[in-house]
């Protein structure tokens, strides 16, 4: 069976998640090319060496460029801060590697377009880390929308709120360095905008309020010196979808108490769906027209009837987790490479999501509706 040599750049939160996923992908999806864990790199060479030992990679490096010329590596995962994505991706693409890059694709639309065009010209596969839509219940939700089970869609209320930036004494990190692009609207907003597009298709226009709430942060935890924050903490966006319905989307990283409120309420003439990542194995379905005495939301529980849940566990109710979604993502990516097909969302879709982000920022500045170009 075909093998694919894997390289991961970065050993932080996402580096570990990618490593878990590549290790588990074959166990879940037996027909994919065998992922061969070749090299993990980090600017911190000791951390790379430790990660190679822990995750079972053959080699480690303190210099990501070592991966680019390595003929044993076919696929590169980029899990570094956003400012670094473009150079790493362009180098990998030029060397003919398939690239998985974490979201957001890059700090700006122009840079992302460069990445899209380079990948399409070179004919390599790309994938971007929109892991949450890999949930089998989200696929079910999309199928229900497409099959007309909810009737004409009348509205979408989406949110991605967490609280990892709520403390004004929380120090400066790469996430708020403006050279990395916008703030929460790109960091979390890209997930919920991507989810909205996955379920309902293109967003045609937006009217947004995008604001910075914590105006300055210490340069390091406990430091007296502070730096002005130039990126957004909260984005509230009115959206109109190309299909005709309207909705709202919020991205918020100062939502004190919230750890993973990524979800939506989707209403249609014949029914509604409610989802939150906090209970990712449940999808609530309300079907209109039932006996009013007994009608209400039905809880659909994830089980082996929702492919690919059964690839992980034969029994319903045992539940998938975040790393399983990442494994589905990698399984689809490697499978597509093996078959010479494309998976998704790739660079092109990440670019389309970024267009919505940029339109919302423009709208907030102009205090006006803006078309998503
Ligand atoms: P992190 O800070 O935990 O890890 C970043 C890693 O990159 C660190 O190990 C750091 O040492 C390494 N690094 C920095 N500069 C480097 C260089 N020049 N060469 C090699 N390695 C270098 O960050 P994270 O939370 O893992 O985020 C990384 C990316 O993943 C970001 O783009 C972020 O938006 C994205 N992300 C995605 C999700 C998701 O759900 N898909 C969740 C969190 C983060």
mmCIF file of N, CA and C in Angstrom, residues 257-359:
data_model
loop_
_atom_site.group_PDB
_atom_site.id
_atom_site.type_symbol
_atom_site.label_atom_id
_atom_site.label_comp_id
_atom_site.label_asym_id
_atom_site.label_seq_id
_atom_site.Cartn_x
_atom_site.Cartn_y
_atom_site.Cartn_z
ATOM 1 N N UNK A 257 -15.825 32.992 30.855
ATOM 2 C CA UNK A 257 -16.523 31.766 31.260
ATOM 3 C C UNK A 257 -16.721 30.777 30.127
ATOM 4 N N UNK A 258 -16.736 31.256 28.910
ATOM 5 C CA UNK A 258 -16.959 30.366 27.758
ATOM 6 C C UNK A 258 -15.642 29.743 27.294
ATOM 7 N N UNK A 259 -15.638 28.451 27.108
ATOM 8 C CA UNK A 259 -14.420 27.756 26.672
ATOM 9 C C UNK A 259 -14.515 27.319 25.216
ATOM 10 N N UNK A 260 -15.711 26.989 24.769
ATOM 11 C CA UNK A 260 -15.847 26.505 23.382
ATOM 12 C C UNK A 260 -17.297 26.643 22.925
ATOM 13 N N UNK A 261 -17.793 27.897 22.961
ATOM 14 C CA UNK A 261 -19.162 28.087 22.493
ATOM 15 C C UNK A 261 -19.130 28.350 20.993
ATOM 16 N N UNK A 262 -18.955 27.257 20.269
ATOM 17 C CA UNK A 262 -19.000 27.342 18.808
ATOM 18 C C UNK A 262 -20.290 26.651 18.387
ATOM 19 N N UNK A 263 -21.220 27.416 17.872
ATOM 20 C CA UNK A 263 -22.483 26.759 17.538
ATOM 21 C C UNK A 263 -23.412 27.646 16.738
ATOM 22 N N UNK A 264 -24.583 27.093 16.504
ATOM 23 C CA UNK A 264 -25.544 27.847 15.689
ATOM 24 C C UNK A 264 -26.967 27.405 15.998
ATOM 25 N N UNK A 265 -27.897 28.283 15.650
ATOM 26 C CA UNK A 265 -29.309 27.914 15.563
ATOM 27 C C UNK A 265 -29.714 28.236 14.141
ATOM 28 N N UNK A 266 -30.264 27.244 13.492
ATOM 29 C CA UNK A 266 -30.584 27.367 12.072
ATOM 30 C C UNK A 266 -32.081 27.095 11.939
ATOM 31 N N UNK A 267 -32.813 28.077 11.458
ATOM 32 C CA UNK A 267 -34.269 27.895 11.389
ATOM 33 C C UNK A 267 -34.731 27.776 9.954
ATOM 34 N N UNK A 268 -35.749 26.935 9.767
ATOM 35 C CA UNK A 268 -36.357 26.784 8.455
ATOM 36 C C UNK A 268 -37.870 26.749 8.603
ATOM 37 N N UNK A 269 -38.570 26.839 7.484
ATOM 38 C CA UNK A 269 -40.031 26.857 7.541
ATOM 39 C C UNK A 269 -40.592 25.558 8.111
ATOM 40 N N UNK A 270 -39.869 24.466 7.925
ATOM 41 C CA UNK A 270 -40.382 23.171 8.398
ATOM 42 C C UNK A 270 -39.660 22.619 9.619
ATOM 43 N N UNK A 271 -38.601 23.284 10.056
ATOM 44 C CA UNK A 271 -37.875 22.744 11.204
ATOM 45 C C UNK A 271 -36.646 23.560 11.528
ATOM 46 N N UNK A 272 -36.004 23.199 12.635
ATOM 47 C CA UNK A 272 -34.811 23.930 13.080
ATOM 48 C C UNK A 272 -33.749 22.962 13.576
ATOM 49 N N UNK A 273 -32.510 23.432 13.558
ATOM 50 C CA UNK A 273 -31.395 22.661 14.109
ATOM 51 C C UNK A 273 -30.619 23.538 15.081
ATOM 52 N N UNK A 274 -30.154 22.940 16.159
ATOM 53 C CA UNK A 274 -29.348 23.661 17.139
ATOM 54 C C UNK A 274 -28.117 22.809 17.435
ATOM 55 N N UNK A 275 -26.946 23.462 17.424
ATOM 56 C CA UNK A 275 -25.693 22.725 17.681
ATOM 57 C C UNK A 275 -24.751 23.583 18.502
ATOM 58 N N UNK A 276 -24.044 22.964 19.429
ATOM 59 C CA UNK A 276 -22.913 23.630 20.070
ATOM 60 C C UNK A 276 -21.778 22.628 20.234
ATOM 61 N N UNK A 277 -20.562 23.101 19.969
ATOM 62 C CA UNK A 277 -19.374 22.251 20.098
ATOM 63 C C UNK A 277 -19.175 21.808 21.545
ATOM 64 N N UNK A 278 -19.791 22.532 22.500
ATOM 65 C CA UNK A 278 -19.695 22.121 23.904
ATOM 66 C C UNK A 278 -20.362 20.759 24.126
ATOM 67 N N UNK A 279 -21.293 20.398 23.236
ATOM 68 C CA UNK A 279 -21.937 19.077 23.280
ATOM 69 C C UNK A 279 -21.903 18.514 21.857
ATOM 70 N N UNK A 280 -20.680 18.226 21.395
ATOM 71 C CA UNK A 280 -20.484 17.968 19.967
ATOM 72 C C UNK A 280 -21.073 16.662 19.471
ATOM 73 N N UNK A 281 -21.562 15.834 20.384
ATOM 74 C CA UNK A 281 -22.173 14.576 19.967
ATOM 75 C C UNK A 281 -23.693 14.681 19.907
ATOM 76 N N UNK A 282 -24.205 15.903 19.966
ATOM 77 C CA UNK A 282 -25.653 16.094 19.944
ATOM 78 C C UNK A 282 -26.042 17.152 18.910
ATOM 79 N N UNK A 283 -27.125 16.861 18.215
ATOM 80 C CA UNK A 283 -27.720 17.850 17.307
ATOM 81 C C UNK A 283 -29.204 17.894 17.667
ATOM 82 N N UNK A 284 -29.699 19.073 17.973
ATOM 83 C CA UNK A 284 -31.124 19.187 18.316
ATOM 84 C C UNK A 284 -31.916 19.494 17.053
ATOM 85 N N UNK A 285 -33.021 18.780 16.891
ATOM 86 C CA UNK A 285 -33.853 18.919 15.686
ATOM 87 C C UNK A 285 -35.290 19.165 16.114
ATOM 88 N N UNK A 286 -35.839 20.265 15.654
ATOM 89 C CA UNK A 286 -37.257 20.547 15.892
ATOM 90 C C UNK A 286 -37.988 20.435 14.569
ATOM 91 N N UNK A 287 -39.021 19.588 14.566
ATOM 92 C CA UNK A 287 -39.797 19.408 13.336
ATOM 93 C C UNK A 287 -41.144 20.100 13.520
ATOM 94 N N UNK A 288 -41.441 21.059 12.659
ATOM 95 C CA UNK A 288 -42.708 21.794 12.796
ATOM 96 C C UNK A 288 -43.886 20.899 12.411
ATOM 97 N N UNK A 289 -45.071 21.272 12.894
ATOM 98 C CA UNK A 289 -46.296 20.581 12.482
ATOM 99 C C UNK A 289 -46.621 19.348 13.291
ATOM 100 N N UNK A 290 -45.907 19.107 14.390
ATOM 101 C CA UNK A 290 -46.203 17.939 15.234
ATOM 102 C C UNK A 290 -47.310 18.280 16.226
ATOM 103 N N UNK A 291 -47.798 17.252 16.891
ATOM 104 C CA UNK A 291 -48.809 17.448 17.934
ATOM 105 C C UNK A 291 -48.249 18.422 18.973
ATOM 106 N N UNK A 292 -48.873 19.583 19.158
ATOM 107 C CA UNK A 292 -48.290 20.591 20.050
ATOM 108 C C UNK A 292 -48.117 20.101 21.492
ATOM 109 N N UNK A 293 -48.915 19.081 21.893
ATOM 110 C CA UNK A 293 -48.784 18.597 23.280
ATOM 111 C C UNK A 293 -47.457 17.882 23.508
ATOM 112 N N UNK A 294 -46.933 17.280 22.430
ATOM 113 C CA UNK A 294 -45.723 16.459 22.604
ATOM 114 C C UNK A 294 -44.553 16.936 21.751
ATOM 115 N N UNK A 295 -44.744 18.038 21.060
ATOM 116 C CA UNK A 295 -43.660 18.465 20.167
ATOM 117 C C UNK A 295 -42.563 19.177 20.964
ATOM 118 N N UNK A 296 -41.387 19.204 20.398
ATOM 119 C CA UNK A 296 -40.236 19.855 21.027
ATOM 120 C C UNK A 296 -38.989 19.428 20.300
ATOM 121 N N UNK A 297 -37.846 19.874 20.770
ATOM 122 C CA UNK A 297 -36.586 19.492 20.128
ATOM 123 C C UNK A 297 -36.253 18.031 20.419
ATOM 124 N N UNK A 298 -35.891 17.316 19.363
ATOM 125 C CA UNK A 298 -35.410 15.936 19.505
ATOM 126 C C UNK A 298 -33.896 15.982 19.551
ATOM 127 N N UNK A 299 -33.319 15.242 20.482
ATOM 128 C CA UNK A 299 -31.852 15.202 20.565
ATOM 129 C C UNK A 299 -31.346 14.043 19.711
ATOM 130 N N UNK A 300 -30.639 14.366 18.622
ATOM 131 C CA UNK A 300 -30.015 13.324 17.791
ATOM 132 C C UNK A 300 -28.642 13.056 18.393
ATOM 133 N N UNK A 301 -28.408 11.823 18.813
ATOM 134 C CA UNK A 301 -27.118 11.485 19.430
ATOM 135 C C UNK A 301 -26.210 10.807 18.417
ATOM 136 N N UNK A 302 -24.963 11.239 18.344
ATOM 137 C CA UNK A 302 -24.015 10.672 17.379
ATOM 138 C C UNK A 302 -23.793 9.189 17.641
ATOM 139 N N UNK A 303 -23.747 8.430 16.577
ATOM 140 C CA UNK A 303 -23.510 6.986 16.694
ATOM 141 C C UNK A 303 -22.972 6.457 15.381
ATOM 142 N N UNK A 304 -22.774 5.139 15.304
ATOM 143 C CA UNK A 304 -22.170 4.558 14.096
ATOM 144 C C UNK A 304 -23.012 4.756 12.839
ATOM 145 N N UNK A 305 -24.281 5.117 13.021
ATOM 146 C CA UNK A 305 -25.120 5.421 11.847
ATOM 147 C C UNK A 305 -24.707 6.741 11.175
ATOM 148 N N UNK A 306 -23.853 7.510 11.858
ATOM 149 C CA UNK A 306 -23.379 8.780 11.292
ATOM 150 C C UNK A 306 -21.917 8.615 10.888
ATOM 151 N N UNK A 307 -21.667 8.190 9.655
ATOM 152 C CA UNK A 307 -20.287 7.988 9.198
ATOM 153 C C UNK A 307 -19.489 9.274 9.364
ATOM 154 N N UNK A 308 -18.249 9.234 9.831
ATOM 155 C CA UNK A 308 -17.439 8.060 10.157
ATOM 156 C C UNK A 308 -17.351 7.752 11.658
ATOM 157 N N UNK A 309 -18.378 8.101 12.429
ATOM 158 C CA UNK A 309 -18.349 7.792 13.869
ATOM 159 C C UNK A 309 -17.951 6.325 14.098
ATOM 160 N N UNK A 310 -18.564 5.415 13.324
ATOM 161 C CA UNK A 310 -18.325 3.983 13.519
ATOM 162 C C UNK A 310 -16.895 3.554 13.237
ATOM 163 N N UNK A 311 -16.121 4.393 12.554
ATOM 164 C CA UNK A 311 -14.704 4.076 12.328
ATOM 165 C C UNK A 311 -13.914 4.198 13.642
ATOM 166 N N UNK A 312 -14.508 4.927 14.592
ATOM 167 C CA UNK A 312 -13.832 5.137 15.878
ATOM 168 C C UNK A 312 -14.382 4.217 16.961
ATOM 169 N N UNK A 313 -15.688 3.944 16.887
ATOM 170 C CA UNK A 313 -16.330 3.200 17.966
ATOM 171 C C UNK A 313 -17.617 2.567 17.440
ATOM 172 N N UNK A 314 -17.840 1.308 17.757
ATOM 173 C CA UNK A 314 -19.022 0.623 17.212
ATOM 174 C C UNK A 314 -20.290 0.969 17.992
ATOM 175 N N UNK A 315 -20.148 1.573 19.137
ATOM 176 C CA UNK A 315 -21.320 1.809 19.988
ATOM 177 C C UNK A 315 -21.696 3.283 20.028
ATOM 178 N N UNK A 316 -22.975 3.564 19.916
ATOM 179 C CA UNK A 316 -23.453 4.941 20.046
ATOM 180 C C UNK A 316 -23.264 5.421 21.484
ATOM 181 N N UNK A 317 -23.351 6.738 21.665
ATOM 182 C CA UNK A 317 -23.316 7.280 23.026
ATOM 183 C C UNK A 317 -21.937 7.309 23.669
ATOM 184 N N UNK A 318 -20.918 6.749 23.004
ATOM 185 C CA UNK A 318 -19.578 6.749 23.601
ATOM 186 C C UNK A 318 -18.797 8.013 23.241
ATOM 187 N N UNK A 319 -19.256 8.716 22.250
ATOM 188 C CA UNK A 319 -18.852 10.084 21.930
ATOM 189 C C UNK A 319 -17.469 10.254 21.284
ATOM 190 N N UNK A 320 -17.485 11.107 20.266
ATOM 191 C CA UNK A 320 -16.240 11.558 19.629
ATOM 192 C C UNK A 320 -15.728 12.784 20.377
ATOM 193 N N UNK A 321 -14.436 13.085 20.223
ATOM 194 C CA UNK A 321 -13.847 14.280 20.838
ATOM 195 C C UNK A 321 -13.105 15.109 19.810
ATOM 196 N N UNK A 322 -12.492 16.187 20.269
ATOM 197 C CA UNK A 322 -11.804 17.119 19.376
ATOM 198 C C UNK A 322 -10.751 16.409 18.525
ATOM 199 N N UNK A 323 -9.935 15.555 19.170
ATOM 200 C CA UNK A 323 -8.859 14.906 18.408
ATOM 201 C C UNK A 323 -9.401 13.947 17.351
ATOM 202 N N UNK A 324 -10.610 13.414 17.589
ATOM 203 C CA UNK A 324 -11.225 12.551 16.575
ATOM 204 C C UNK A 324 -11.618 13.378 15.341
ATOM 205 N N UNK A 325 -12.091 14.609 15.579
ATOM 206 C CA UNK A 325 -12.440 15.465 14.421
ATOM 207 C C UNK A 325 -11.182 15.743 13.593
ATOM 208 N N UNK A 326 -10.078 15.961 14.312
ATOM 209 C CA UNK A 326 -8.810 16.224 13.617
ATOM 210 C C UNK A 326 -8.376 14.963 12.843
ATOM 211 N N UNK A 327 -8.651 13.801 13.420
ATOM 212 C CA UNK A 327 -8.295 12.549 12.746
ATOM 213 C C UNK A 327 -9.133 12.366 11.474
ATOM 214 N N UNK A 328 -10.410 12.729 11.552
ATOM 215 C CA UNK A 328 -11.256 12.647 10.350
ATOM 216 C C UNK A 328 -10.680 13.561 9.266
ATOM 217 N N UNK A 329 -10.285 14.767 9.700
ATOM 218 C CA UNK A 329 -9.706 15.738 8.762
ATOM 219 C C UNK A 329 -8.469 15.153 8.075
ATOM 220 N N UNK A 330 -7.572 14.572 8.858
ATOM 221 C CA UNK A 330 -6.345 14.018 8.268
ATOM 222 C C UNK A 330 -6.657 12.785 7.425
ATOM 223 N N UNK A 331 -7.609 11.973 7.883
ATOM 224 C CA UNK A 331 -7.994 10.788 7.116
ATOM 225 C C UNK A 331 -8.504 11.193 5.737
ATOM 226 N N UNK A 332 -9.352 12.203 5.687
ATOM 227 C CA UNK A 332 -9.891 12.668 4.395
ATOM 228 C C UNK A 332 -8.778 13.244 3.523
ATOM 229 N N UNK A 333 -7.876 13.974 4.151
ATOM 230 C CA UNK A 333 -6.779 14.609 3.414
ATOM 231 C C UNK A 333 -5.866 13.549 2.781
ATOM 232 N N UNK A 334 -5.445 12.579 3.577
ATOM 233 C CA UNK A 334 -4.543 11.537 3.068
ATOM 234 C C UNK A 334 -5.256 10.658 2.051
ATOM 235 N N UNK A 335 -6.520 10.377 2.299
ATOM 236 C CA UNK A 335 -7.288 9.569 1.354
ATOM 237 C C UNK A 335 -7.349 10.265 -0.009
ATOM 238 N N UNK A 336 -7.641 11.561 0.013
ATOM 239 C CA UNK A 336 -7.737 12.314 -1.240
ATOM 240 C C UNK A 336 -6.395 12.322 -1.977
ATOM 241 N N UNK A 337 -5.315 12.497 -1.237
ATOM 242 C CA UNK A 337 -3.995 12.493 -1.888
ATOM 243 C C UNK A 337 -3.767 11.137 -2.551
ATOM 244 N N UNK A 338 -4.099 10.080 -1.830
ATOM 245 C CA UNK A 338 -3.902 8.725 -2.362
ATOM 246 C C UNK A 338 -4.691 8.484 -3.633
ATOM 247 N N UNK A 339 -5.874 9.071 -3.708
ATOM 248 C CA UNK A 339 -6.742 8.841 -4.869
ATOM 249 C C UNK A 339 -6.535 9.875 -5.973
ATOM 250 N N UNK A 340 -5.634 10.827 -5.719
ATOM 251 C CA UNK A 340 -5.440 11.884 -6.711
ATOM 252 C C UNK A 340 -6.643 12.817 -6.791
ATOM 253 N N UNK A 341 -7.379 12.899 -5.689
ATOM 254 C CA UNK A 341 -8.537 13.802 -5.661
ATOM 255 C C UNK A 341 -8.241 14.968 -4.721
ATOM 256 N N UNK A 342 -9.202 15.878 -4.583
ATOM 257 C CA UNK A 342 -9.016 16.942 -3.597
ATOM 258 C C UNK A 342 -9.963 16.691 -2.434
ATOM 259 N N UNK A 343 -9.543 17.108 -1.248
ATOM 260 C CA UNK A 343 -10.447 17.055 -0.097
ATOM 261 C C UNK A 343 -10.822 18.504 0.218
ATOM 262 N N UNK A 344 -11.131 18.817 1.405
ATOM 263 C CA UNK A 344 -11.457 20.206 1.706
ATOM 264 C C UNK A 344 -11.800 20.346 3.176
ATOM 265 N N UNK A 345 -11.939 21.573 3.622
ATOM 266 C CA UNK A 345 -11.705 22.819 2.911
ATOM 267 C C UNK A 345 -10.215 23.031 2.657
ATOM 268 N N UNK A 346 -9.914 23.415 1.410
ATOM 269 C CA UNK A 346 -8.537 23.679 1.031
ATOM 270 C C UNK A 346 -8.237 25.176 1.078
ATOM 271 N N UNK A 347 -7.109 25.541 0.477
ATOM 272 C CA UNK A 347 -6.696 26.948 0.505
ATOM 273 C C UNK A 347 -7.758 27.860 -0.125
ATOM 274 N N UNK A 348 -8.399 27.379 -1.196
ATOM 275 C CA UNK A 348 -9.358 28.233 -1.906
ATOM 276 C C UNK A 348 -10.540 28.592 -0.981
ATOM 277 N N UNK A 349 -11.057 27.603 -0.236
ATOM 278 C CA UNK A 349 -12.174 27.875 0.672
ATOM 279 C C UNK A 349 -11.715 28.783 1.828
ATOM 280 N N UNK A 350 -10.495 28.560 2.316
ATOM 281 C CA UNK A 350 -9.987 29.426 3.393
ATOM 282 C C UNK A 350 -9.916 30.877 2.910
ATOM 283 N N UNK A 351 -9.567 31.041 1.653
ATOM 284 C CA UNK A 351 -9.508 32.391 1.053
ATOM 285 C C UNK A 351 -10.914 33.004 0.967
ATOM 286 N N UNK A 352 -11.890 32.185 0.603
ATOM 287 C CA UNK A 352 -13.273 32.680 0.525
ATOM 288 C C UNK A 352 -13.762 33.100 1.922
ATOM 289 N N UNK A 353 -13.396 32.323 2.931
ATOM 290 C CA UNK A 353 -13.776 32.668 4.318
ATOM 291 C C UNK A 353 -13.121 33.991 4.705
ATOM 292 N N UNK A 354 -11.862 34.147 4.309
ATOM 293 C CA UNK A 354 -11.124 35.365 4.648
ATOM 294 C C UNK A 354 -11.737 36.598 3.973
ATOM 295 N N UNK A 355 -12.340 36.395 2.807
ATOM 296 C CA UNK A 355 -13.017 37.522 2.147
ATOM 297 C C UNK A 355 -14.157 38.049 3.023
ATOM 298 N N UNK A 356 -14.857 37.142 3.690
ATOM 299 C CA UNK A 356 -15.949 37.561 4.578
ATOM 300 C C UNK A 356 -15.375 38.329 5.771
ATOM 301 N N UNK A 357 -14.252 37.818 6.304
ATOM 302 C CA UNK A 357 -13.579 38.493 7.417
ATOM 303 C C UNK A 357 -13.206 39.919 7.022
ATOM 304 N N UNK A 358 -12.582 40.052 5.857
ATOM 305 C CA UNK A 358 -12.121 41.379 5.413
ATOM 306 C C UNK A 358 -13.303 42.307 5.126
ATOM 307 N N UNK A 359 -14.358 41.752 4.551
ATOM 308 C CA UNK A 359 -15.547 42.577 4.265
ATOM 309 C C UNK A 359 -16.150 43.078 5.571
#
